[in-house]
Coordinates of C-alpha atoms (C1' of nucleotides) in Angstrom, one line a residue:
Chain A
X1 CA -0.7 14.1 -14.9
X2 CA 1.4 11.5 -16.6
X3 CA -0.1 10.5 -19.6
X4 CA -2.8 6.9 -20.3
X5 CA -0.6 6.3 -23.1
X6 CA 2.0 3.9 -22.4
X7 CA 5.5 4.7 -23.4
X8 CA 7.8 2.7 -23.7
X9 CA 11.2 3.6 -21.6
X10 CA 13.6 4.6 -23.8
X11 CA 17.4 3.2 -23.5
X12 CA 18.1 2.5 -20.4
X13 CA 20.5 5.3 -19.1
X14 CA 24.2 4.7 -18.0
X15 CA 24.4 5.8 -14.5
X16 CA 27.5 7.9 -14.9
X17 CA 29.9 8.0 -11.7
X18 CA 29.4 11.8 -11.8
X19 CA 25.9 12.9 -10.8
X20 CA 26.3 16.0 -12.8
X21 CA 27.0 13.5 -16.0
X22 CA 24.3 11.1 -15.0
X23 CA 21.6 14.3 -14.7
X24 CA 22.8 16.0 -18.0
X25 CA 22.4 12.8 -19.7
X26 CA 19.1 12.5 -18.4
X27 CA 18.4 15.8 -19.9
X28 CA 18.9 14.6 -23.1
X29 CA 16.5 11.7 -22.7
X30 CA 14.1 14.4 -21.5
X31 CA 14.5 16.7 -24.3
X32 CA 14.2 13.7 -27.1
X33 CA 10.8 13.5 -25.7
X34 CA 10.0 17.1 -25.7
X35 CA 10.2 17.3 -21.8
X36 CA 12.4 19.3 -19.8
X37 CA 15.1 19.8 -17.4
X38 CA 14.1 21.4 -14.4
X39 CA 15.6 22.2 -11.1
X40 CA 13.0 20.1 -9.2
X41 CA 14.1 17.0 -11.5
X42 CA 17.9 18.1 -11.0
X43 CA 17.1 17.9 -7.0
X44 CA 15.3 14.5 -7.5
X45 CA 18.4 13.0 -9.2
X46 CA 21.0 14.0 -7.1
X47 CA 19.1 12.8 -4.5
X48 CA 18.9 9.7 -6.4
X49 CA 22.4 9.1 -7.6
X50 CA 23.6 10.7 -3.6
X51 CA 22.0 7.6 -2.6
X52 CA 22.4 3.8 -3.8
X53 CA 19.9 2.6 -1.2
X54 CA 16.0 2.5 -1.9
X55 CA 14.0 5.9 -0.8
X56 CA 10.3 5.7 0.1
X57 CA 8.8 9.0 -1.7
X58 CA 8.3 10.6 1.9
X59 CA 12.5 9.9 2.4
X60 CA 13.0 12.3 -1.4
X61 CA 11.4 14.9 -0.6
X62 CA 13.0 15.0 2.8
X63 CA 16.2 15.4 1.1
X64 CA 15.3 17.2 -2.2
X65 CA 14.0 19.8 0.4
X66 CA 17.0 20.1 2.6
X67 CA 18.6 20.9 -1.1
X68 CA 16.2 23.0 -3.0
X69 CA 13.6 24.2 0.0
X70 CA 11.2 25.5 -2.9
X71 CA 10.6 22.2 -4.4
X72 CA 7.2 21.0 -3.3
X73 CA 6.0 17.7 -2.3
X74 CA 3.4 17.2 -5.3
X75 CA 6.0 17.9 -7.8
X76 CA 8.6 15.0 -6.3
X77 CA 5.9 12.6 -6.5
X78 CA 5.2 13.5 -10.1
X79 CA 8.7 13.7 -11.1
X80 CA 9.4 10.3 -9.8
X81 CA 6.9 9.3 -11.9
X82 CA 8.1 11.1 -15.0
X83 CA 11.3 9.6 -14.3
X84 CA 9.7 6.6 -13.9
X85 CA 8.4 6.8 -17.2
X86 CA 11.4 7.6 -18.5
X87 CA 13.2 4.4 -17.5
X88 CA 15.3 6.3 -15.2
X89 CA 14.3 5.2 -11.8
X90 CA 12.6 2.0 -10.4
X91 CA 10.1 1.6 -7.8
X92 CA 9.2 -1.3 -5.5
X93 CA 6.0 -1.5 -4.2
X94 CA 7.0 -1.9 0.1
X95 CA 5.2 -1.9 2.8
X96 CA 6.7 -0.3 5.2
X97 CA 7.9 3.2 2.9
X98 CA 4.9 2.6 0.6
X99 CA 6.9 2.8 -2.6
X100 CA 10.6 3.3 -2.7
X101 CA 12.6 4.2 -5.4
X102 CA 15.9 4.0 -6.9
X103 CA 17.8 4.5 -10.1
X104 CA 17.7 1.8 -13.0
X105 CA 21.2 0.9 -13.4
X106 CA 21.0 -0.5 -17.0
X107 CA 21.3 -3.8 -17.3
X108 CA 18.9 -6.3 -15.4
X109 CA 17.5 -5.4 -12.2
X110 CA 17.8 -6.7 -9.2
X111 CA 14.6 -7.6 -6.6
X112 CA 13.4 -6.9 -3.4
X113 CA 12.4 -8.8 0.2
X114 CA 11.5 -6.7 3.1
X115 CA 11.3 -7.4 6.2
X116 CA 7.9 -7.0 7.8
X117 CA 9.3 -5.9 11.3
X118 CA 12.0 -3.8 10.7
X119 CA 11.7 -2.8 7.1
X120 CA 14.6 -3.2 5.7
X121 CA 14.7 -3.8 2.3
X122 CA 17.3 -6.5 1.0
X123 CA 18.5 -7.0 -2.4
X124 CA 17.8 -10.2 -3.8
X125 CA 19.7 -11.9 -7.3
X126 CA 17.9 -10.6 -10.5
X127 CA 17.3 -14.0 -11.7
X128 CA 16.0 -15.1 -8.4
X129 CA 12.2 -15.8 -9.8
X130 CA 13.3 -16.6 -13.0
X131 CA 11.8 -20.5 -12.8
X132 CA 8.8 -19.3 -10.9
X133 CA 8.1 -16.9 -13.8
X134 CA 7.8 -19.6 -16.1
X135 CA 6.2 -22.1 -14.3
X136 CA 3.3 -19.0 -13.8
X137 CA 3.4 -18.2 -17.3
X138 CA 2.9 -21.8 -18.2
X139 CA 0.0 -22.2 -15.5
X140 CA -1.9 -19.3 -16.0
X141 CA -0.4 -17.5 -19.2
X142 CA 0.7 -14.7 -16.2
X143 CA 3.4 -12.6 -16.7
X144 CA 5.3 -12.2 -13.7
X145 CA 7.0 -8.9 -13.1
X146 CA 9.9 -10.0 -10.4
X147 CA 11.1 -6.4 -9.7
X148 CA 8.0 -4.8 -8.9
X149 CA 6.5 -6.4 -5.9
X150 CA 9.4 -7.0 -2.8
X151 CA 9.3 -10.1 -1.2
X152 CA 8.2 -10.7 2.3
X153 CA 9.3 -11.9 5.2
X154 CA 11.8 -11.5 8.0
X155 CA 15.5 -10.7 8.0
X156 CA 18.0 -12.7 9.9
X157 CA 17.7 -10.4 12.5
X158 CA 13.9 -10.6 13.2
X159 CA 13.7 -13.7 12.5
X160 CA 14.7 -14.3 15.8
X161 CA 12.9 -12.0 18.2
X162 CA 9.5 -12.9 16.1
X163 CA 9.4 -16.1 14.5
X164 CA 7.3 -16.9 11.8
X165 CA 4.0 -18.9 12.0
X166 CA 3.1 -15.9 14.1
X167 CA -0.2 -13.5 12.4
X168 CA 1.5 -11.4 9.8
X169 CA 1.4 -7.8 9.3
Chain B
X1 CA -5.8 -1.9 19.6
X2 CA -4.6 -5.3 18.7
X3 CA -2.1 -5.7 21.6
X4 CA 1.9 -5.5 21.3
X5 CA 2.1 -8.6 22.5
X6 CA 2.0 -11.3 19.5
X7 CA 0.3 -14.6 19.9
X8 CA 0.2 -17.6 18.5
X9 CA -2.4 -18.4 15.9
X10 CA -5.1 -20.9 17.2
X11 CA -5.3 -24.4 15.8
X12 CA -6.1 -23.8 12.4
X13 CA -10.0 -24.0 12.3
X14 CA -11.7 -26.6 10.2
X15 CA -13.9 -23.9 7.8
X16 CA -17.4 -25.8 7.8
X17 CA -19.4 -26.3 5.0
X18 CA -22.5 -24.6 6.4
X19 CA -21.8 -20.3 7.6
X20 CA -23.7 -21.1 11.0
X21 CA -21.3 -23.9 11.8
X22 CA -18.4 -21.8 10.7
X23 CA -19.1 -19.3 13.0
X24 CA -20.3 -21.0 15.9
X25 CA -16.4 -22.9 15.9
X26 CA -15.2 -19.4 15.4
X27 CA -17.0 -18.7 18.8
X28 CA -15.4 -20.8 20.4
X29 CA -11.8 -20.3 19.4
X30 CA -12.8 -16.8 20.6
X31 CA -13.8 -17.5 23.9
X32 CA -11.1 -20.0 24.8
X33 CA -8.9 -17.2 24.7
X34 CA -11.6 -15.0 27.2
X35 CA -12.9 -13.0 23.5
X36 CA -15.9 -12.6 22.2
X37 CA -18.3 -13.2 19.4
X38 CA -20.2 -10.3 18.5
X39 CA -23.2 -9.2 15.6
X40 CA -20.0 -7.4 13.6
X41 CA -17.8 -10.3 14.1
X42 CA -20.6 -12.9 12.9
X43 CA -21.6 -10.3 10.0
X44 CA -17.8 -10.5 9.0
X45 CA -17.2 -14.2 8.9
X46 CA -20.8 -14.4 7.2
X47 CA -19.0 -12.5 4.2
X48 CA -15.8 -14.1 4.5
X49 CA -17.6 -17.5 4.9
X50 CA -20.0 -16.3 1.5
X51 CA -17.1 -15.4 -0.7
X52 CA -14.4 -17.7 -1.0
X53 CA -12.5 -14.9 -3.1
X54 CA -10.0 -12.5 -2.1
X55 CA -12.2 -9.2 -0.6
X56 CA -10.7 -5.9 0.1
X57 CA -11.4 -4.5 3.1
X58 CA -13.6 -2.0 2.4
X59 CA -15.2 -4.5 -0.2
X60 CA -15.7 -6.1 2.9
X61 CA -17.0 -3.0 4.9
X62 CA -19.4 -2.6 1.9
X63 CA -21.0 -6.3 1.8
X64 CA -21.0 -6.3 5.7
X65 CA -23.3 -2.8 6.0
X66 CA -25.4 -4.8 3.1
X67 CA -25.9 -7.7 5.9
X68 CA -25.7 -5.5 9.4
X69 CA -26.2 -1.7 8.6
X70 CA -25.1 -0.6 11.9
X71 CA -22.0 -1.9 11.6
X72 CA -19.1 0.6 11.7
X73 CA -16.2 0.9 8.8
X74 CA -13.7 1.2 11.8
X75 CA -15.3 -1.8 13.5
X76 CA -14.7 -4.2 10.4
X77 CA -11.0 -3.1 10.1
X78 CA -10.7 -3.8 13.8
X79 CA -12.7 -7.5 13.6
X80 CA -10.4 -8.0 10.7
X81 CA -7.5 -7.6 12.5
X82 CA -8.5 -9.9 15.6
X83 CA -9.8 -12.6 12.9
X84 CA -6.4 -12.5 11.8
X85 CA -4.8 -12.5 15.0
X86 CA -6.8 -15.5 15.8
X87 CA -5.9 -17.1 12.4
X88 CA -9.3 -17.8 11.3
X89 CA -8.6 -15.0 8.5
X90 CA -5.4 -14.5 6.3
X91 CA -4.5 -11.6 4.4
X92 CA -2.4 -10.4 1.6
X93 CA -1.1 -7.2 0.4
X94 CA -2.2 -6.5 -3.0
X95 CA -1.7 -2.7 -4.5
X96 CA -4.8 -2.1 -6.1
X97 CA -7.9 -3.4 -3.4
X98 CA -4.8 -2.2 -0.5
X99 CA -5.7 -5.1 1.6
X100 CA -7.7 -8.7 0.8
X101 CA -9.1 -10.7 3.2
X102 CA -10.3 -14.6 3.1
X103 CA -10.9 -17.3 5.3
X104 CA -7.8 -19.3 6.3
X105 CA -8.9 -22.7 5.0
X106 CA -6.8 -25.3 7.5
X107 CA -3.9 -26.6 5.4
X108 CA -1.3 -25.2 3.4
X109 CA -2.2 -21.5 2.1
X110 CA -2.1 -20.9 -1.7
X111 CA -0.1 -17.7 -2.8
X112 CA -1.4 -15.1 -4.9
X113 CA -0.5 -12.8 -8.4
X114 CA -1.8 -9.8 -8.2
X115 CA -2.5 -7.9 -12.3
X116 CA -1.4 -4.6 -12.3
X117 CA -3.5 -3.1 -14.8
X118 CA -7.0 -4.9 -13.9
X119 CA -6.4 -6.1 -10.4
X120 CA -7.4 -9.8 -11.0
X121 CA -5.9 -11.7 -8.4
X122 CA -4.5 -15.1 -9.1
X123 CA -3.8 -18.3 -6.5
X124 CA -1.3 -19.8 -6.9
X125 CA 0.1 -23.3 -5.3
X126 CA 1.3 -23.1 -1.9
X127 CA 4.8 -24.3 -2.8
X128 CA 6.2 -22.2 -5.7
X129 CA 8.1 -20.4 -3.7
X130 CA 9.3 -23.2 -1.5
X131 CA 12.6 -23.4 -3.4
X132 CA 13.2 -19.4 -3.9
X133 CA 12.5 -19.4 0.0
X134 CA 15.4 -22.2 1.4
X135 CA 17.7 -20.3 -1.8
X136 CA 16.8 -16.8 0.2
X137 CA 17.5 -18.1 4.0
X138 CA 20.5 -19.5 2.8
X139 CA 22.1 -16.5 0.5
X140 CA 21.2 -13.9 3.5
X141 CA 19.1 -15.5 6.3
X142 CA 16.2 -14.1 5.5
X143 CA 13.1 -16.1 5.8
X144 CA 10.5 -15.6 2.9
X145 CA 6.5 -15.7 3.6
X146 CA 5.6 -16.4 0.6
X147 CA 2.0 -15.9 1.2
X148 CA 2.1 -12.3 2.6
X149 CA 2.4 -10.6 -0.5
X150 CA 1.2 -10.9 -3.6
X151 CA 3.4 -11.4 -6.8
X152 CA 2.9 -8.8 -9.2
X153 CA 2.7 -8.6 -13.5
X154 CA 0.2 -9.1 -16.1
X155 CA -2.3 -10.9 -16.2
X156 CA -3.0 -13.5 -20.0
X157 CA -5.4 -10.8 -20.8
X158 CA -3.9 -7.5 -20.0
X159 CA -0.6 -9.0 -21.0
X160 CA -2.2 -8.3 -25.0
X161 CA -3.1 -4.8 -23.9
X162 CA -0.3 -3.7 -22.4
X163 CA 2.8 -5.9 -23.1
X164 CA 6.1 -5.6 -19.8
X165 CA 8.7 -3.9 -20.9
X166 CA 6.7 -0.7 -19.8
X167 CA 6.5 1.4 -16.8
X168 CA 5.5 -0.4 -13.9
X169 CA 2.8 0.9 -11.6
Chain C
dG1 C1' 5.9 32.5 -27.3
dT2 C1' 4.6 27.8 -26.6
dT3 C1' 3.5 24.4 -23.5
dG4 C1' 5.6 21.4 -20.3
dT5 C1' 6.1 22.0 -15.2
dT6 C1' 5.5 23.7 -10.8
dG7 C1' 3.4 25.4 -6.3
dC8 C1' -0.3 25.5 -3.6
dA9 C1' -4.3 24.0 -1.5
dA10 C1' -7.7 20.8 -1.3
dA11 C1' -9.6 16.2 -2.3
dT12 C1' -8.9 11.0 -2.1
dT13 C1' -8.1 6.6 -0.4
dG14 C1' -7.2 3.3 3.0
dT15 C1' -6.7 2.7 7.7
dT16 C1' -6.1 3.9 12.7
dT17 C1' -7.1 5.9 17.2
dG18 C1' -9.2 8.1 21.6
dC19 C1' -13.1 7.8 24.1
dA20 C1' -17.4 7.1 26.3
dC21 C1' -20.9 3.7 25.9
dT22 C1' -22.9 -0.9 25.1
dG23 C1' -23.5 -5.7 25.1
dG24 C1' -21.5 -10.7 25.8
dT25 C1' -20.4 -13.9 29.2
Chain D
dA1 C1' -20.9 -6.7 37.0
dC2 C1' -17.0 -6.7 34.4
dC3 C1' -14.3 -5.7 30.5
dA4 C1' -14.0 -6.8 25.5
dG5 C1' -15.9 -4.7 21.7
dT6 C1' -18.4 -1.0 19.3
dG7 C1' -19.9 3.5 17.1
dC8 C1' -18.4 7.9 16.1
dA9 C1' -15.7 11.5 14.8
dA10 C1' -11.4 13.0 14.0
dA11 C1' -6.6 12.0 12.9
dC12 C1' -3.4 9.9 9.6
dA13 C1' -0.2 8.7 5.8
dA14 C1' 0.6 8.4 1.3
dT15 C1' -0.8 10.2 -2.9
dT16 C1' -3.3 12.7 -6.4
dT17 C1' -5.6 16.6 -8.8
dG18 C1' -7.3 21.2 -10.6
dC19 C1' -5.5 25.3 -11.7
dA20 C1' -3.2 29.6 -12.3
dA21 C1' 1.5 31.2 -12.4
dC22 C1' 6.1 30.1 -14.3
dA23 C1' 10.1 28.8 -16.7
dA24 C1' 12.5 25.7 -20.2
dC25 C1' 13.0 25.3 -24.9

DNA sequence: GTTGTTGCAAATTGTTTGCACTGGT
DNA sequence: ACCAGTGCAAACAATTTGCAACAAC
């Protein structure tokens, strides 16, 4: 189980071009801590870096499975976390894949709408909330935390067989 | 089942002051459309009506066995659903309660923060995200309903606890 | 050799579904 | 009487957890 104790990510990692580079530096992150390297987390990067795109938890371990078979479903879900903790990946809270995750790429992140038909999940501008942050934090003293939550709605696509006004999902 | 085929909200109803009026307008909106009001449909809207916060389902299951024992969890869910259909209800996705439900009060609907450590949720005014939504269609055509899901971040409180910067849940 | 991690199986949580029966209109 | 709606039990999906065995350091 991941800790109560909150810890604070450490640097954010450079995503290195190479996976290999990117997972031997995440070693060393691990290691500072007094955690390890181990072949499940090796499987859960690659599959990471192998894929720019957002992975619900279900979509890893399809693919950390098709690369290491022994690696068990429990331990993906508590690796992403660990690498979570770490600072190392991102989730997004979605519908549709329930979470999804990615790696943190360093500088500012970006957010999230999905679509509530077809589930695609669309990158948005990382300053996109920026005003309504404040204006919440002025209102109500609330923090908002853009990245975490992905926008709703429907994509250009969607928006056209279904169109809004309509009972959401 | 809540059929495939997606209709189009009723007129908005007027919420009443009084729960029997309420209901009895919900009635009718029902049976225009050849439904029915039922004991677990007027238990439901009797809790809905009751609390004018934002209930998770089985917050609702719970205060609805309270009013109507023999109601059945599965029943609720589905009375929720048709509510919604009939867009007497509105929901929102929030992490922590899954889904909360409240009366759809006529006009405009406010939007909602969600705190991630307590689970507070927050209204907020129905047109913060009207500029963030016309930026959104432009950038990528995607159409933003702002009141489907709940932002998410810190509430003034836990914000002292548990300052952002850390690991997201 | 520690002790952080894993694998497995089983428990949880939130929600849905198939079906025969009941109750609104 | 008809058929929408219900109760029930079981299925589901996405996670989580306790624990003994294992493997990084």
């Amino acid at each position: 189980m991941t800790s109560e104790v909150v810890r604070r990510p450490a640097a954010a990692v450079a995503v290195a071009a190479d996976p290999a580079t990117t997972i031997e530096r995440v070693g060393v992150l691990l290691r500072a801590r007094g955690e390890r390297m181990t072949r499940a987390r090796r499987a859960v990067l690659t599959v990471l870096v192998g894929d720019g795109a957002h992975l619900g938890a279900e979509e890893v371990v399809g693919r950390v499975a098709a690369l290491d078979a022994g690696v068990h479903r429990a331990t993906v879900y508590r690796t992403l976390d660990a690498l979570a903790d770490l600072g190392v990946v991102q989730h997004v809270h979605v519908r549709r894949t329930g979470t999804a995750y990615h790696l943190a790429h360093g500088g500012r992140e970006h957010l999230h709408a999905e679509c509530r038909r077809c589930g695609v999940v669309q990158d948005l501008p990382p300053d996109l909330l920026d005003g309504v942050a404040s204006a919440v934090l002025d209102r109500d003293g609330f923090t908002v935390e853009p990245t975490h939550v992905a926008l709703s709605g429907l994509c250009a696509a969607c928006v056209t067989v279904d169109p809004p006004g309509g009972p959401a999902r």
